[in-house]
Tab-separated table of N, CA and C in Angstrom:
chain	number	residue	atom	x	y	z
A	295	UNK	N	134.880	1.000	165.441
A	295	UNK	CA	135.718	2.042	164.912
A	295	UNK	C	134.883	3.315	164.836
A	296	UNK	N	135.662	4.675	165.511
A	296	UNK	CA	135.137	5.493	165.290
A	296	UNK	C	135.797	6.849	163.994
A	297	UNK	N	134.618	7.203	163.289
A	297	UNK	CA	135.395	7.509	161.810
A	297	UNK	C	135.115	9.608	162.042
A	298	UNK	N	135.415	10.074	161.792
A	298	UNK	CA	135.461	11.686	161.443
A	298	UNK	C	135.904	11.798	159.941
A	299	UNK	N	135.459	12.870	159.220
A	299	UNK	CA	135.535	13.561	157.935
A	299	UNK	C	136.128	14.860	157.863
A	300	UNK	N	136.928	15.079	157.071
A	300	UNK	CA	136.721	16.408	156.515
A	300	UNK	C	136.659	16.590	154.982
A	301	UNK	N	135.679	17.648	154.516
A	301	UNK	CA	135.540	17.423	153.226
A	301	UNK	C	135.003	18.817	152.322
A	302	UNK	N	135.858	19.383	151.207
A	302	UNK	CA	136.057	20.611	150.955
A	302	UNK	C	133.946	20.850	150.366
A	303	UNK	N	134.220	22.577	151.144
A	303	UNK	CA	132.275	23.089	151.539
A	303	UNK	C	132.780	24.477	151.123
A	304	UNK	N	132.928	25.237	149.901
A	304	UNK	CA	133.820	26.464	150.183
A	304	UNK	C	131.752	27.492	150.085
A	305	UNK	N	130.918	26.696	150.170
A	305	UNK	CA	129.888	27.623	150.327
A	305	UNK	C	129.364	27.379	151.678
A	306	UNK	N	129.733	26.259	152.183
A	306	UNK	CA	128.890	26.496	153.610
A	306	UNK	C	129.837	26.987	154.480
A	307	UNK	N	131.397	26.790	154.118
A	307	UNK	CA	132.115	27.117	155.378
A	307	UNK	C	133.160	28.186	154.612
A	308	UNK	N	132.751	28.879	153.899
A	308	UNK	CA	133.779	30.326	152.863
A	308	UNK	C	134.409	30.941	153.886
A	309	UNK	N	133.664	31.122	154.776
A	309	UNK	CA	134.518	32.404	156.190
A	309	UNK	C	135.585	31.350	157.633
A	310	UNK	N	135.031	30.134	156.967
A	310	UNK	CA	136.040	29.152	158.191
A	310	UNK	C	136.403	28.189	157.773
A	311	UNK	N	137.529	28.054	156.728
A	311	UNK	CA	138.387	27.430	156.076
A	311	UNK	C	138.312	26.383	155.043
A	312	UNK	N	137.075	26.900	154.803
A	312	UNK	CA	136.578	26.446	153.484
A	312	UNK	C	136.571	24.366	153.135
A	313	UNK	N	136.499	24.390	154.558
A	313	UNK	CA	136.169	22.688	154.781
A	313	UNK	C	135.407	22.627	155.555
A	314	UNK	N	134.493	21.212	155.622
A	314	UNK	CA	133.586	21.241	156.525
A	314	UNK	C	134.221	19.667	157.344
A	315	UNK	N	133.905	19.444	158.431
A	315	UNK	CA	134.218	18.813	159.209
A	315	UNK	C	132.737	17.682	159.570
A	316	UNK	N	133.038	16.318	160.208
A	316	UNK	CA	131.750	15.861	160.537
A	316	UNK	C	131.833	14.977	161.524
A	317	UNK	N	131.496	14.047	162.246
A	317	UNK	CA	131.649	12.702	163.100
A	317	UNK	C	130.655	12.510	163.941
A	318	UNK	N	130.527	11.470	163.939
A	318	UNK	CA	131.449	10.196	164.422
A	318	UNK	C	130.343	9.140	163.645
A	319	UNK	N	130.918	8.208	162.792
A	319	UNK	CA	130.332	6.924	162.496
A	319	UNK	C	130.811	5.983	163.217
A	320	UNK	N	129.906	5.187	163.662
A	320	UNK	CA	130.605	4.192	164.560
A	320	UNK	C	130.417	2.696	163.565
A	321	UNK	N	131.579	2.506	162.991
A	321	UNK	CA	131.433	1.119	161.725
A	321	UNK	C	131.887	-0.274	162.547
A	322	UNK	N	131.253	-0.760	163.069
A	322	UNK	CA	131.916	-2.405	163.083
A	322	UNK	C	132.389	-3.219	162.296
A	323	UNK	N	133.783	-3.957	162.867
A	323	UNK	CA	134.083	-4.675	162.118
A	323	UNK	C	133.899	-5.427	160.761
A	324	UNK	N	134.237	-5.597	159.795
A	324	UNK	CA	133.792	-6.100	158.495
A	324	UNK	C	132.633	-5.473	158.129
A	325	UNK	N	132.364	-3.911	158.748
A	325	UNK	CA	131.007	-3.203	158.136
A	325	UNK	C	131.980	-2.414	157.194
A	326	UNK	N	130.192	-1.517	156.592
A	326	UNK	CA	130.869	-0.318	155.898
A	326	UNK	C	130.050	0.302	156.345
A	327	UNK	N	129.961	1.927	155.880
A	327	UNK	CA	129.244	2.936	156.233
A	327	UNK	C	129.490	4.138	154.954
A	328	UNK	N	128.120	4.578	154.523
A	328	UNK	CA	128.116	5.689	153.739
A	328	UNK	C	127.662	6.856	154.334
A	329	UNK	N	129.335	7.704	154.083
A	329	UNK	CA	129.589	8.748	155.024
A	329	UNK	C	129.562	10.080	154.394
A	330	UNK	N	129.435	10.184	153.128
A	330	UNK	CA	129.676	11.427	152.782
A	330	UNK	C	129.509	11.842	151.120
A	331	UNK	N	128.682	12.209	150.433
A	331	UNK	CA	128.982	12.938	148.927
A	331	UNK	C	129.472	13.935	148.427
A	332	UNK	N	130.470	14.098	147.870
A	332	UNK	CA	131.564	14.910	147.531
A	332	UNK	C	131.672	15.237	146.001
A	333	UNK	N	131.375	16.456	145.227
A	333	UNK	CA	132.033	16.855	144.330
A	333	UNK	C	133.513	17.228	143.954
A	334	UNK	N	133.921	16.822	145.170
A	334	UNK	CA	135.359	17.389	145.338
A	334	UNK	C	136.231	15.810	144.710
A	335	UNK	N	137.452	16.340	144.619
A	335	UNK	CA	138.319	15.166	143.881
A	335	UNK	C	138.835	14.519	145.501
A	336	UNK	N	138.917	15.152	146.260
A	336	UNK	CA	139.497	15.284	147.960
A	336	UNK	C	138.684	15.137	148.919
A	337	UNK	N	139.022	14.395	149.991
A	337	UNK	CA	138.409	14.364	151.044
A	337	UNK	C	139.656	13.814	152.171
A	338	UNK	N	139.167	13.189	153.821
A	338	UNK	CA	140.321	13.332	154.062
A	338	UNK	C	139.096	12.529	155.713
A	339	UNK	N	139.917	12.096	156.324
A	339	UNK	CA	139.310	10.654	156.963
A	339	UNK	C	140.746	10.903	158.427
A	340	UNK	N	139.815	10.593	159.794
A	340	UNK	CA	140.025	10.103	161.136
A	340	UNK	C	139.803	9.127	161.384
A	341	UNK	N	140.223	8.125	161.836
A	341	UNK	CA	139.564	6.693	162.526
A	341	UNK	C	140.185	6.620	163.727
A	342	UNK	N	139.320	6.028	164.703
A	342	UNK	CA	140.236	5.386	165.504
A	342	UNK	C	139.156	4.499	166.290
A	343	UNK	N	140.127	3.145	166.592
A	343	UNK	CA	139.972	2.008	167.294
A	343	UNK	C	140.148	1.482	168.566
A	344	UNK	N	140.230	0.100	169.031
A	344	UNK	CA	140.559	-0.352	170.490
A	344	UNK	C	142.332	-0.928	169.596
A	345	UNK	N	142.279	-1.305	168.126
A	345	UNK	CA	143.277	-1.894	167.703
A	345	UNK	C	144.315	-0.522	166.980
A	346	UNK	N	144.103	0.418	167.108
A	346	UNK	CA	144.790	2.044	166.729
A	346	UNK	C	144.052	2.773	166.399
A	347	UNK	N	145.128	4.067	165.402
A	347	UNK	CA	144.528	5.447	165.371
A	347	UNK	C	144.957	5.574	163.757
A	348	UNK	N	144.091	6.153	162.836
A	348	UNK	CA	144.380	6.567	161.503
A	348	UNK	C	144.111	7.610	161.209
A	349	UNK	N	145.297	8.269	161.422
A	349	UNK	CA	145.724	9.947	161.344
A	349	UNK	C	146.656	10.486	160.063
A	350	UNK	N	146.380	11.710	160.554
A	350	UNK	CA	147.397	12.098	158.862
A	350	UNK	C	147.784	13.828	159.367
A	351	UNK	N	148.205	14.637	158.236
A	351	UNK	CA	148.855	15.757	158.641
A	351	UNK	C	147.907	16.712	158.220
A	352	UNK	N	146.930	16.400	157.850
A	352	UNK	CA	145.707	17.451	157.134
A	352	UNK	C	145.040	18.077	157.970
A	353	UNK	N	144.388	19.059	158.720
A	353	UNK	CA	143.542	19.545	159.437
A	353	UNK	C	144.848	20.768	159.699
A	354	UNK	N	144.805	21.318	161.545
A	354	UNK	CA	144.005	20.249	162.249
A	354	UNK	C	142.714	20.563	162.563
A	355	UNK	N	142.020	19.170	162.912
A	355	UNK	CA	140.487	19.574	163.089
A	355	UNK	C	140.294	19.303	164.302
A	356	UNK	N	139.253	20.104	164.972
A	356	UNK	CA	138.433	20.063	165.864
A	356	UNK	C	137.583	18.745	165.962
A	357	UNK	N	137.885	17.865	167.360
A	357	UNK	CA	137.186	17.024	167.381
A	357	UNK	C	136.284	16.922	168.971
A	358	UNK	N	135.242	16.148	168.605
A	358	UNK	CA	134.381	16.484	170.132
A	358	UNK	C	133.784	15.218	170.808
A	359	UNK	N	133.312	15.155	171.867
A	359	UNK	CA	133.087	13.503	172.495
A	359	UNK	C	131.638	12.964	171.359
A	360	UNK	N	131.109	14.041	171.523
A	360	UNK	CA	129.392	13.265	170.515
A	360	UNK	C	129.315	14.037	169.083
A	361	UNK	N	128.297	13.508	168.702
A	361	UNK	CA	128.813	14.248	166.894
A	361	UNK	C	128.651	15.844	166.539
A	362	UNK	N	129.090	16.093	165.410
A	362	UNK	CA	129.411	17.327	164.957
A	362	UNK	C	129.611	17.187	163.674
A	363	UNK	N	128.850	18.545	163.111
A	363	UNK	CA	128.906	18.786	161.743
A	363	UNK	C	129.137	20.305	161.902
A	364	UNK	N	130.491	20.836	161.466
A	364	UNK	CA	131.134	22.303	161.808
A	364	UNK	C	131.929	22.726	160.808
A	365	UNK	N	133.140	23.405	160.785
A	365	UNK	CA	133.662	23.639	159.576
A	365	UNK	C	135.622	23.633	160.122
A	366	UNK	N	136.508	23.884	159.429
A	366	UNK	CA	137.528	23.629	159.587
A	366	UNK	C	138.153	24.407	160.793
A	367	UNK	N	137.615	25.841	160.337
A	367	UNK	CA	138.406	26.903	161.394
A	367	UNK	C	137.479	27.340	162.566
A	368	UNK	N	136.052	26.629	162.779
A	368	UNK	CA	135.224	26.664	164.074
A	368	UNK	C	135.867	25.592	165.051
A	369	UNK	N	135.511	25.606	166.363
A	369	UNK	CA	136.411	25.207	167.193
A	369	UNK	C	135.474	25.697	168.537
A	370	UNK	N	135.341	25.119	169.525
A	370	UNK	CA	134.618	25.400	170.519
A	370	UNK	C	135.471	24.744	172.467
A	371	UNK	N	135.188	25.405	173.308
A	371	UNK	CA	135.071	25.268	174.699
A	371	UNK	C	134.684	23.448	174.711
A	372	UNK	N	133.907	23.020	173.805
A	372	UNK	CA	133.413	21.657	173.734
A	372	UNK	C	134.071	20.599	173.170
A	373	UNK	N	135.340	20.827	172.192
A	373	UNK	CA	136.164	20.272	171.794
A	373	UNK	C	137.050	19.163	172.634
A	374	UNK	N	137.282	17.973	172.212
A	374	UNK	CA	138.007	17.538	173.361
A	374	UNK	C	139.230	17.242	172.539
A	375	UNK	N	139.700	17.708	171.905
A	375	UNK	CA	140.971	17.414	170.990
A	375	UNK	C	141.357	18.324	169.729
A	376	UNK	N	142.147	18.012	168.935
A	376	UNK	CA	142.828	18.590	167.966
A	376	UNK	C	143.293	17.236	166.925
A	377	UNK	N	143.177	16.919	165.841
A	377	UNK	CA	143.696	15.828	165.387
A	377	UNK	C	143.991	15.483	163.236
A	378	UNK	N	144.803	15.010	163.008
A	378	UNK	CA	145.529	15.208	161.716
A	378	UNK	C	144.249	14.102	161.102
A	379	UNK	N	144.064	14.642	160.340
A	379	UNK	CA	143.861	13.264	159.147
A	379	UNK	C	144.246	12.951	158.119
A	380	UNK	N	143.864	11.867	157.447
A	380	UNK	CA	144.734	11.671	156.084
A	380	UNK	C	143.908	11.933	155.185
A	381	UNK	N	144.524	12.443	153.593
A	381	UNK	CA	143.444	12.926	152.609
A	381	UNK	C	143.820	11.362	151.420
A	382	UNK	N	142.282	11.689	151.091
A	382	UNK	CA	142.122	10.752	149.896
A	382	UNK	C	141.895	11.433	149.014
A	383	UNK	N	142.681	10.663	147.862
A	383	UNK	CA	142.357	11.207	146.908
A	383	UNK	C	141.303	10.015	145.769
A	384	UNK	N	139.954	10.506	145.301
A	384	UNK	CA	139.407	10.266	144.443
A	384	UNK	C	139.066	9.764	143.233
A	385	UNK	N	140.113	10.389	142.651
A	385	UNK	CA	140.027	10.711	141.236
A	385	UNK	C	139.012	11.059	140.644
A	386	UNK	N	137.846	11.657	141.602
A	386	UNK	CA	136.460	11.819	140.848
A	386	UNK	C	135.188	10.294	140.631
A	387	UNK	N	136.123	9.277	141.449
A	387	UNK	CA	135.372	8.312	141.251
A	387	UNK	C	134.418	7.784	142.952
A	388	UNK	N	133.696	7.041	142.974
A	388	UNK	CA	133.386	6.454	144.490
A	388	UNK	C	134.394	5.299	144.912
A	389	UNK	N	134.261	5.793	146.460
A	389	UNK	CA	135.241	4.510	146.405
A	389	UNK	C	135.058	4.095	147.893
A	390	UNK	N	135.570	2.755	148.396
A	390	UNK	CA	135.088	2.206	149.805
A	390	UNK	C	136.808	2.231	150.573
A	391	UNK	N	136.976	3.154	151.623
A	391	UNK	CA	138.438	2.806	152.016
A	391	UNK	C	138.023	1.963	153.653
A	392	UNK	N	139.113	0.965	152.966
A	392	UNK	CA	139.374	-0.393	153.643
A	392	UNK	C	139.981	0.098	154.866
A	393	UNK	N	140.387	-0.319	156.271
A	393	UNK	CA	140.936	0.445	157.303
A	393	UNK	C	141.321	-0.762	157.953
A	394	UNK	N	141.715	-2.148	157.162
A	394	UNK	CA	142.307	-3.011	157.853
A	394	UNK	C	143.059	-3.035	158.245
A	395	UNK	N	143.908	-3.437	159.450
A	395	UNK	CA	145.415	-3.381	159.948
A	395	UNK	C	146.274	-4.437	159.551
């Protein structure tokens, strides 16, 4: 499974939409992976598989064949897509999201 982030940066990315963007973890089956620390209550998650795609209406973000750490409203010639994700919500706590089918 390959995973992408987006996750609110209003100091690193203030002038380009005040999210920052990231990818690609590549998690195998029955793995996990620690992807990200967030003060934010929000964050917001891409996956996709050989078994589907876990998308959502949030972005859209810029996505690219090898990894990237960019911001919401950067966008490049290198991009090979456009794509929604879904947001989680927190509650301020940690948490492990499951992506079983």
């Amino acid at each position: 499974m390959n995973v992408a982030v987006m996750f609110y940066a209003p100091d690193a990315c203030a002038q380009d939409g005040q999210w920052g963007t990231r990818g690609w973890w590549v998690i195998g089956p029955g793995s996990t992976a620690h992807v990200l620390n967030t003060g934010n209550r929000y964050f917001c998650f891409y996956a996709e598989s050989a078994d589907g795609v876990w998308a959502g209406e949030f972005g859209p973000v810029h996505i690219y064949r090898d990894s990237f750490d960019s911001c919401l409203l950067i966008g490049s010639t290198a991009s090979i897509g456009k794509v929604g994700m879904r947001r989680i919500d927190t509650r301020g706590n940690d948490i492990i999201v499951n992506l079983n089918r």
